[in-house]
Coordinates of N, CA and C in Angstrom, one line a residue:
X3 N 0.8 -1.2 0.0 CA 0.0 0.0 0.0 C 0.9 1.2 0.0
X4 N 0.6 2.2 -0.9 CA 1.4 3.4 -1.0 C 1.0 4.4 0.1
X5 N 1.9 4.9 0.9 CA 1.6 5.8 2.0 C 1.4 7.2 1.4
X6 N 0.6 8.0 2.2 CA 0.5 9.4 1.9 C 1.8 10.1 2.0
X7 N 2.1 11.1 1.3 CA 3.4 11.8 1.4 C 3.6 12.3 2.8
X8 N 4.8 12.2 3.3 CA 5.1 12.5 4.7 C 5.6 14.0 4.8
X9 N 5.5 14.5 6.0 CA 6.1 15.9 6.3 C 6.8 15.8 7.6
X10 N 7.7 16.7 7.8 CA 8.5 16.6 9.1 C 7.7 17.2 10.2
X11 N 8.0 16.6 11.4 CA 7.4 17.1 12.7 C 7.7 18.6 12.8
X12 N 8.9 19.0 12.4 CA 9.2 20.4 12.4 C 8.2 21.3 11.7
X13 N 7.8 20.9 10.5 CA 6.9 21.6 9.7 C 5.5 21.7 10.3
X14 N 5.1 20.6 10.9 CA 3.8 20.5 11.6 C 3.8 21.5 12.7
X15 N 4.9 21.6 13.6 CA 4.9 22.5 14.7 C 5.0 23.9 14.3
X16 N 5.7 24.2 13.2 CA 5.8 25.6 12.7 C 4.5 26.1 12.2
X17 N 3.7 25.2 11.6 CA 2.4 25.6 11.1 C 1.4 25.7 12.2
X18 N 1.5 24.8 13.2 CA 0.6 24.8 14.3 C 0.7 26.0 15.2
X19 N 1.9 26.4 15.6 CA 2.2 27.5 16.5 C 2.6 28.8 15.9
X20 N 2.3 29.9 16.5 CA 2.6 31.2 16.0 C 4.1 31.4 15.8
X21 N 4.5 32.3 14.9 CA 5.9 32.5 14.5 C 6.7 33.0 15.6
X22 N 6.1 33.7 16.6 CA 6.9 34.2 17.7 C 7.6 33.1 18.5
X23 N 7.1 31.8 18.4 CA 7.6 30.7 19.2 C 8.5 29.8 18.4
X24 N 8.7 30.1 17.1 CA 9.5 29.2 16.3 C 10.9 29.0 16.7
X25 N 11.5 30.0 17.3 CA 12.9 29.8 17.8 C 13.0 28.8 18.9
X26 N 12.0 28.8 19.8 CA 11.9 27.8 20.9 C 11.8 26.4 20.3
X27 N 10.9 26.3 19.3 CA 10.7 25.0 18.7 C 12.0 24.4 18.1
X28 N 12.8 25.3 17.5 CA 14.0 24.8 16.9 C 15.0 24.2 17.9
X29 N 14.8 24.4 19.2 CA 15.6 23.9 20.3 C 15.2 22.4 20.7
X30 N 14.1 21.9 20.1 CA 13.7 20.6 20.5 C 14.6 19.5 19.8
X31 N 14.7 18.4 20.5 CA 15.5 17.3 20.0 C 15.3 17.1 18.5
X32 N 16.4 17.0 17.7 CA 16.3 16.9 16.3 C 15.8 15.6 15.8
X33 N 15.8 14.6 16.7 CA 15.2 13.3 16.4 C 13.7 13.4 16.2
X34 N 13.2 14.4 17.0 CA 11.7 14.6 16.9 C 11.5 15.5 15.7
X35 N 12.2 16.6 15.6 CA 12.0 17.6 14.5 C 12.2 17.0 13.2
X36 N 13.1 16.1 13.0 CA 13.4 15.6 11.7 C 12.6 14.4 11.3
X37 N 11.8 13.9 12.3 CA 11.0 12.7 12.1 C 9.8 13.0 11.1
X38 N 9.3 11.9 10.5 CA 8.3 12.1 9.5 C 6.9 11.8 10.1
X39 N 5.9 12.4 9.6 CA 4.5 12.1 10.0 C 3.6 12.3 8.8
X40 N 2.4 11.7 8.8 CA 1.6 11.8 7.6 C 0.1 11.7 8.0
X41 N -0.3 12.1 9.2 CA -1.7 11.9 9.6 C -2.6 13.0 8.9
X42 N -3.8 12.6 8.5 CA -4.8 13.5 7.9 C -6.1 13.5 8.7
X43 N -6.2 12.6 9.7 CA -7.5 12.6 10.5 C -7.3 11.8 11.8
X44 N -8.2 11.8 12.7 CA -8.2 11.1 13.9 C -9.2 10.0 13.9
X45 N -8.9 8.9 14.5 CA -9.8 7.7 14.7 C -9.9 7.5 16.2
X46 N -11.1 7.0 16.7 CA -11.3 6.8 18.1 C -10.8 5.4 18.5
X47 N -10.2 5.4 19.7 CA -9.8 4.2 20.4 C -11.0 3.6 21.1
X48 N -11.2 2.3 21.0 CA -12.3 1.7 21.7 C -12.0 1.3 23.1
X49 N -10.7 1.2 23.4 CA -10.4 0.8 24.8 C -9.0 1.4 25.1
X50 N -8.6 1.3 26.4 CA -7.3 1.8 26.8 C -6.2 1.0 26.1
X51 N -5.1 1.7 25.9 CA -3.9 1.0 25.3 C -3.2 0.1 26.3
X52 N -2.4 -0.8 25.8 CA -1.5 -1.6 26.6 C -0.1 -1.5 25.9
X53 N 0.9 -1.7 26.6 CA 2.3 -1.5 26.1 C 2.5 -2.4 24.9
X54 N 2.0 -3.6 24.9 CA 2.3 -4.6 23.8 C 1.8 -4.2 22.5
X55 N 0.8 -3.4 22.4 CA 0.1 -3.0 21.2 C 0.7 -1.8 20.5
X56 N 1.5 -1.0 21.3 CA 1.9 0.3 20.8 C 2.7 0.3 19.5
X57 N 3.7 -0.6 19.4 CA 4.5 -0.6 18.1 C 3.7 -0.9 16.9
X58 N 2.9 -1.9 17.0 CA 2.0 -2.2 15.8 C 0.9 -1.2 15.6
X59 N 0.4 -0.6 16.7 CA -0.6 0.4 16.6 C 0.0 1.6 15.8
X60 N 1.2 2.0 16.1 CA 1.8 3.1 15.4 C 2.0 2.8 14.0
X61 N 2.4 1.6 13.7 CA 2.6 1.2 12.3 C 1.3 1.2 11.5
X62 N 0.2 0.7 12.2 CA -1.1 0.7 11.5 C -1.6 2.1 11.3
X63 N -1.4 3.0 12.3 CA -1.9 4.4 12.1 C -1.1 5.1 11.0
X64 N 0.2 4.8 10.9 CA 1.0 5.4 9.9 C 0.6 5.0 8.5
X65 N 0.3 3.7 8.4 CA -0.2 3.1 7.1 C -1.5 3.7 6.7
X66 N -2.3 4.1 7.7 CA -3.7 4.6 7.4 C -3.7 6.1 7.4
X67 N -2.5 6.8 7.6 CA -2.4 8.2 7.7 C -3.3 8.8 8.7
X68 N -3.3 8.1 9.9 CA -4.3 8.5 11.0 C -3.5 8.8 12.3
X69 N -4.2 9.5 13.1 CA -3.8 9.7 14.5 C -5.0 9.2 15.4
X70 N -4.8 9.1 16.7 CA -5.7 8.4 17.6 C -6.3 9.3 18.6
X71 N -7.6 9.3 18.8 CA -8.3 9.9 19.9 C -8.4 8.8 21.0
X72 N -7.7 9.0 22.1 CA -7.6 7.9 23.1 C -8.8 7.8 23.9
X73 N -9.0 6.6 24.4 CA -10.2 6.3 25.3 C -10.1 7.2 26.5
X74 N -11.3 7.5 27.0 CA -11.4 8.6 28.1 C -10.7 8.3 29.4
X75 N -10.4 7.0 29.6 CA -9.7 6.6 30.9 C -8.2 6.6 30.7
X76 N -7.6 6.8 29.5 CA -6.2 6.7 29.3 C -5.5 7.7 30.2
X77 N -4.4 7.3 30.8 CA -3.7 8.1 31.8 C -3.1 9.3 31.1
X78 N -3.4 10.5 31.6 CA -2.7 11.8 31.2 C -2.9 12.3 29.8
X79 N -3.2 11.5 28.8 CA -3.2 11.9 27.4 C -4.5 11.7 26.8
X80 N -4.8 12.6 25.8 CA -6.1 12.6 25.1 C -5.9 12.1 23.6
X81 N -4.8 12.4 23.1 CA -4.5 12.1 21.7 C -3.1 11.5 21.5
X82 N -3.0 10.7 20.4 CA -1.7 10.1 20.1 C -1.5 10.3 18.6
X83 N -0.4 10.9 18.2 CA 0.0 11.1 16.8 C 1.4 10.5 16.6
X84 N 1.4 9.4 15.8 CA 2.7 8.8 15.6 C 3.6 9.5 14.6
X85 N 5.0 9.4 14.9 CA 5.9 9.9 13.9 C 7.0 8.8 13.7
X86 N 7.7 8.9 12.6 CA 8.7 7.8 12.2 C 10.1 8.4 12.1
X87 N 11.0 7.7 12.7 CA 12.4 8.2 12.7 C 13.3 7.5 11.6
X88 N 12.7 6.7 10.8 CA 13.5 6.0 9.8 C 13.3 6.6 8.4
X89 N 14.1 6.2 7.4 CA 14.0 6.7 6.1 C 12.7 6.3 5.4
X90 N 12.3 7.2 4.4 CA 11.0 7.0 3.7 C 11.1 5.8 2.8
X91 N 12.3 5.5 2.3 CA 12.4 4.5 1.2 C 12.7 3.1 1.6
X92 N 12.5 2.8 2.9 CA 12.7 1.5 3.5 C 11.5 1.0 4.1
X93 N 11.3 -0.4 4.3 CA 10.1 -0.9 4.9 C 10.0 -0.4 6.3
X94 N 8.7 -0.2 6.8 CA 8.5 0.4 8.1 C 9.0 -0.5 9.2
X95 N 9.7 0.0 10.1 CA 10.4 -0.7 11.2 C 9.7 -0.3 12.5
X96 N 9.1 -1.2 13.2 CA 8.3 -0.8 14.4 C 9.1 -0.3 15.5
X97 N 10.5 -0.4 15.5 CA 11.3 0.1 16.5 C 11.7 1.6 16.3
X98 N 11.3 2.1 15.1 CA 11.7 3.5 14.8 C 10.5 4.5 14.9
X99 N 9.5 4.1 15.6 CA 8.4 5.0 15.8 C 8.6 5.8 17.1
X100 N 8.0 7.0 17.1 CA 7.9 7.8 18.3 C 6.5 8.4 18.3
X101 N 6.1 9.1 19.4 CA 4.7 9.6 19.4 C 4.7 11.0 19.9
X102 N 3.7 11.8 19.4 CA 3.3 13.0 20.0 C 2.1 12.7 20.8
X103 N 2.1 13.1 22.1 CA 1.0 12.9 23.0 C 0.4 14.2 23.4
X104 N -0.9 14.3 23.3 CA -1.6 15.6 23.5 C -2.6 15.5 24.7
X105 N -2.6 16.6 25.5 CA -3.6 16.7 26.5 C -4.3 18.1 26.2
X106 N -5.7 18.0 26.0 CA -6.5 19.2 25.8 C -7.1 19.6 27.1
X107 N -7.0 20.9 27.4 CA -7.6 21.4 28.6 C -8.3 22.7 28.2
X108 N -9.5 22.9 28.8 CA -10.3 24.1 28.5 C -10.9 24.7 29.8
X109 N -10.0 24.8 30.8 CA -10.3 25.3 32.1 C -9.7 26.7 32.4
X110 N -10.3 27.5 33.2 CA -9.7 28.8 33.5 C -8.4 28.7 34.2
X111 N -8.2 27.7 35.1 CA -7.0 27.5 35.8 C -6.0 26.7 35.0
X112 N -4.8 27.3 34.8 CA -3.8 26.6 34.0 C -3.1 25.5 34.8
X113 N -2.5 24.6 34.1 CA -1.8 23.4 34.7 C -0.3 23.6 34.3
X114 N 0.5 22.6 34.7 CA 1.9 22.6 34.3 C 2.2 21.2 33.8
X115 N 3.2 21.1 32.9 CA 3.7 19.8 32.4 C 4.3 19.0 33.6
X116 N 5.0 19.6 34.5 CA 5.6 18.9 35.6 C 4.6 18.2 36.5
X117 N 3.5 18.9 36.8 CA 2.5 18.4 37.6 C 1.7 17.3 37.0
X118 N 1.5 17.4 35.7 CA 0.7 16.3 35.0 C 1.5 15.0 34.9
X119 N 2.8 15.2 34.6 CA 3.6 14.0 34.4 C 4.4 13.6 35.6
X120 N 4.3 14.4 36.6 CA 4.9 14.1 37.9 C 6.4 13.9 37.8
X121 N 7.1 14.7 37.0 CA 8.5 14.7 37.0 C 9.0 16.1 36.6
X122 N 10.3 16.4 36.9 CA 10.8 17.7 36.7 C 11.2 18.0 35.2
X123 N 10.8 19.2 34.7 CA 11.1 19.6 33.4 C 11.9 20.9 33.5
X124 N 12.8 21.1 32.5 CA 13.6 22.3 32.5 C 13.6 22.8 31.0
X125 N 14.0 24.1 30.9 CA 14.2 24.6 29.5 C 15.4 24.0 28.9
X126 N 15.5 23.9 27.6 CA 16.6 23.2 26.9 C 18.0 23.7 27.3
X127 N 18.1 25.0 27.6 CA 19.4 25.7 27.9 C 19.9 25.4 29.3
X128 N 19.1 24.8 30.2 CA 19.5 24.5 31.5 C 20.2 23.1 31.6
X129 N 21.5 23.2 31.8 CA 22.4 22.0 31.7 C 22.6 21.2 33.0
X130 N 22.4 21.9 34.2 CA 22.6 21.3 35.5 C 21.5 21.6 36.4
X131 N 20.3 20.9 36.2 CA 19.1 21.2 36.9 C 18.9 20.5 38.2
X132 N 19.9 19.8 38.7 CA 19.7 19.0 39.9 C 19.1 19.8 41.1
X133 N 19.5 21.0 41.2 CA 19.0 21.8 42.3 C 17.5 22.1 42.2
X134 N 16.9 21.9 41.1 CA 15.5 22.2 40.9 C 14.6 21.0 41.2
X135 N 15.1 19.9 41.6 CA 14.3 18.7 41.8 C 13.1 19.0 42.7
X136 N 11.9 18.7 42.3 CA 10.7 18.8 43.1 C 10.0 17.5 43.2
X137 N 10.2 16.6 42.3 CA 9.4 15.4 42.2 C 10.3 14.2 42.4
X138 N 9.7 13.2 43.2 CA 10.4 11.9 43.4 C 10.3 11.1 42.1
X139 N 11.4 10.8 41.4 CA 11.3 10.0 40.1 C 10.5 8.8 40.2
X140 N 10.4 8.2 41.4 CA 9.6 6.9 41.5 C 8.1 7.2 41.4
X141 N 7.7 8.5 41.5 CA 6.3 8.8 41.4 C 5.9 9.3 40.0
X142 N 6.8 9.4 39.1 CA 6.5 9.8 37.8 C 5.5 8.8 37.1
X143 N 4.7 9.4 36.3 CA 3.7 8.5 35.6 C 4.4 7.5 34.7
X144 N 5.6 7.8 34.3 CA 6.3 6.8 33.5 C 6.7 5.5 34.3
X145 N 6.6 5.6 35.6 CA 6.9 4.4 36.4 C 5.6 3.7 36.8
X146 N 4.4 4.1 36.4 CA 3.2 3.5 36.7 C 3.0 2.3 35.7
X147 N 2.3 1.3 36.2 CA 2.0 0.1 35.4 C 1.3 0.4 34.1
X148 N 0.4 1.4 34.2 CA -0.4 1.7 33.0 C 0.2 2.8 32.1
X149 N 1.5 3.1 32.3 CA 2.2 3.9 31.3 C 2.7 3.0 30.2
X150 N 2.1 3.1 29.0 CA 2.2 2.1 28.0 C 3.4 2.4 27.0
X151 N 4.1 3.5 27.2 CA 5.2 3.9 26.3 C 6.6 3.6 26.9
X152 N 6.7 2.9 28.0 CA 7.9 2.7 28.7 C 9.0 2.0 27.9
X153 N 8.6 1.2 26.9 CA 9.5 0.4 26.1 C 10.0 1.2 24.8
X154 N 9.4 2.4 24.7 CA 9.8 3.1 23.5 C 11.2 3.7 23.6
X155 N 12.0 3.5 22.5 CA 13.3 4.0 22.5 C 13.4 5.4 21.9
X156 N 12.6 5.8 21.0 CA 12.6 7.1 20.4 C 11.9 8.1 21.4
X157 N 12.2 9.4 21.3 CA 11.6 10.3 22.2 C 10.1 10.6 22.0
X158 N 9.5 11.1 23.1 CA 8.1 11.5 23.1 C 8.1 13.0 23.1
X159 N 7.1 13.6 22.4 CA 6.8 15.0 22.5 C 5.4 15.1 23.1
X160 N 5.3 15.9 24.2 CA 4.0 16.1 24.9 C 3.5 17.5 24.6
X161 N 2.3 17.6 24.0 CA 1.7 18.9 23.8 C 0.6 19.1 24.8
X162 N 0.8 20.2 25.6 CA -0.3 20.5 26.6 C -1.0 21.8 26.1
X163 N -2.2 21.7 25.7 CA -3.0 22.8 25.3 C -3.9 23.3 26.4
X164 N -3.5 24.4 27.1 CA -4.3 25.0 28.1 C -5.2 26.1 27.4
X165 N -6.2 25.7 26.6 CA -6.9 26.6 25.8 C -7.9 27.6 26.5
X166 N -8.3 27.2 27.7 CA -9.2 28.0 28.5 C -8.5 28.9 29.5
X167 N -7.2 28.9 29.5 CA -6.4 29.7 30.5 C -6.7 31.2 30.3
X168 N -7.1 31.8 31.4 CA -7.5 33.3 31.4 C -6.2 34.1 31.7
X169 N -5.9 35.0 30.8 CA -4.7 35.8 31.0 C -5.0 37.3 31.1
X170 N -4.3 38.0 31.9 CA -4.4 39.4 32.1 C -3.1 40.1 32.0
X171 N -3.0 41.4 32.1 CA -1.8 42.1 32.0 C -0.8 41.8 33.2
X172 N -1.4 41.2 34.2 CA -0.6 40.8 35.4 C -0.1 39.4 35.3
X173 N -0.5 38.6 34.3 CA -0.1 37.2 34.2 C 1.4 37.1 34.0
X174 N 2.0 36.2 34.7 CA 3.5 36.1 34.7 C 3.9 34.8 34.0
X175 N 3.0 33.8 33.9 CA 3.3 32.5 33.2 C 3.5 32.7 31.7
X176 N 4.3 31.9 31.1 CA 4.6 32.1 29.7 C 3.4 31.6 28.9
X177 N 3.1 32.3 27.7 CA 2.1 31.9 26.8 C 2.5 30.6 26.1
X178 N 3.8 30.4 26.0 CA 4.4 29.3 25.2 C 5.7 28.9 25.9
X179 N 5.9 27.6 26.1 CA 7.2 27.2 26.7 C 7.5 25.8 26.2
X180 N 8.8 25.7 25.8 CA 9.4 24.4 25.4 C 10.2 23.9 26.6
X181 N 10.1 22.6 27.0 CA 10.9 22.1 28.1 C 11.2 20.6 27.8
X182 N 12.1 20.1 28.6 CA 12.5 18.7 28.5 C 12.6 18.1 29.9
X183 N 12.3 16.8 30.0 CA 12.4 16.1 31.3 C 13.9 15.9 31.6
X184 N 14.2 16.0 32.9 CA 15.6 15.7 33.3 C 15.9 14.2 33.5
X185 N 14.8 13.4 33.4 CA 15.0 12.0 33.5 C 15.8 11.4 32.3
X186 N 16.9 10.8 32.6 CA 17.8 10.3 31.5 C 17.4 9.0 30.9
X187 N 16.3 8.3 31.5 CA 15.9 7.1 30.9 C 15.1 7.2 29.6
X188 N 15.1 6.2 28.8 CA 14.3 6.2 27.6 C 12.8 5.8 28.0
X189 N 11.8 6.4 27.4 CA 12.0 7.4 26.3 C 12.2 8.8 26.9
X190 N 13.1 9.6 26.2 CA 13.2 11.0 26.5 C 11.9 11.7 26.3
X191 N 11.6 12.7 27.1 CA 10.3 13.4 27.0 C 10.6 14.9 26.8
X192 N 10.0 15.4 25.7 CA 10.0 16.9 25.5 C 8.6 17.3 25.6
X193 N 8.4 18.6 25.9 CA 7.0 19.1 26.1 C 6.9 20.6 25.5
X194 N 5.7 20.8 25.0 CA 5.4 22.2 24.7 C 4.1 22.5 25.4
X195 N 4.1 23.6 26.2 CA 2.9 24.0 26.9 C 2.5 25.4 26.4
X196 N 1.2 25.4 25.9 CA 0.7 26.7 25.4 C -0.5 27.1 26.2
X197 N -0.7 28.4 26.4 CA -1.9 28.9 27.1 C -2.6 29.9 26.2
X198 N -3.9 29.6 25.9 CA -4.7 30.4 25.1 C -5.2 29.6 23.8
X199 N -6.1 30.2 23.1 CA -6.7 29.5 22.0 C -6.8 30.3 20.7
X200 N -6.2 31.5 20.7 CA -6.4 32.4 19.5 C -5.2 32.3 18.6
X201 N -5.2 33.2 17.5 CA -4.1 33.2 16.6 C -2.8 33.6 17.1
X202 N -2.8 34.3 18.3 CA -1.5 34.6 19.0 C -0.8 33.4 19.4
X203 N -1.5 32.3 19.6 CA -0.9 31.0 20.0 C -0.8 30.1 18.8
X204 N -1.8 30.0 18.0 CA -2.0 29.0 17.0 C -1.9 29.7 15.6
X205 N -0.8 29.5 14.9 CA -0.7 30.0 13.6 C -1.6 29.4 12.6
X206 N -2.0 28.1 12.9 CA -2.9 27.4 11.9 C -4.2 28.1 11.7
X207 N -4.7 28.8 12.7 CA -5.9 29.5 12.6 C -5.8 30.6 11.5
X208 N -4.7 31.3 11.5 CA -4.4 32.3 10.4 C -4.3 31.6 9.1
X209 N -3.5 30.5 9.0 CA -3.3 29.8 7.8 C -4.6 29.3 7.2
X210 N -5.5 28.9 8.0 CA -6.8 28.4 7.5 C -7.9 29.4 7.4
X211 N -7.5 30.7 7.9 CA -8.4 31.8 7.8 C -9.7 31.5 8.6
X212 N -9.5 31.0 9.8 CA -10.7 30.7 10.6 C -10.6 31.3 12.0
X213 N -10.0 32.4 12.1 CA -9.9 33.1 13.5 C -11.2 33.4 14.0
X214 N -12.1 33.9 13.2 CA -13.5 34.3 13.7 C -14.2 33.1 14.2
X215 N -14.2 32.0 13.4 CA -14.9 30.8 13.8 C -14.4 30.2 15.1
X216 N -13.1 30.3 15.2 CA -12.5 29.8 16.5 C -12.9 30.6 17.7
X217 N -13.0 31.9 17.5 CA -13.5 32.8 18.6 C -14.9 32.5 19.0
X218 N -15.7 32.3 17.9 CA -17.1 31.9 18.2 C -17.3 30.6 18.9
X219 N -16.5 29.6 18.5 CA -16.5 28.3 19.2 C -16.2 28.4 20.6
X220 N -15.0 29.1 21.0 CA -14.6 29.1 22.3 C -15.5 30.0 23.2
X221 N -16.1 31.0 22.6 CA -17.1 31.8 23.3 C -18.3 31.0 23.7
X222 N -18.6 30.0 22.9 CA -19.8 29.2 23.2 C -19.5 28.0 24.2
X223 N -18.2 27.9 24.5 CA -17.8 26.8 25.3 C -17.5 27.3 26.7
X224 N -18.3 26.8 27.7 CA -18.1 27.3 29.1 C -16.9 26.6 29.7
X225 N -16.0 27.5 30.2 CA -14.8 27.0 30.9 C -15.2 26.7 32.4
X226 N -14.8 25.6 32.9 CA -15.1 25.2 34.3 C -13.8 25.0 35.1

């Protein structure tokens, strides 16, 4: 079966997020940025994932040009988008997949990547973050039995969309932040945390010329 043309994760992120944040995106692990993806739509998962099915699941999604809306009980994540770290002109190898994991939030109160994943994250430029430790590594969700990506060798990119976060002139938290886990075990985890839902955050709204429709949608959605 001939696959849909691929595009780089880098291009996906540059189209998704506003240009003001592109320099931060360039600091993400190149294994992620250079990886290929080809999804055109989401399909729903009928049940929670298990570790044994992830490699073949990623392979199947890639062959179908699909991403996955996870079951509602799946720990910490709402969506899974596979990417591929191997060359386009060779047979698909299940060991060369990585994943973008997404959590969608539409609440007034913002969250943090550290708190959701229960491990310490730092900006890419911080080389010696030991003094910042706040979380016991044993309590990280990657050490829970139901963390299904523990055998993955390629890195994970976690996208946290805080779309309902209310910002004022006094807000001190970043609108956009790239960070990486300090845990040295595989899989390495990188994260992008964005706050807000308009074109100041998401370039794709401008590219698709749907800023007004997006505003109407979120105005009709009650944040709790």
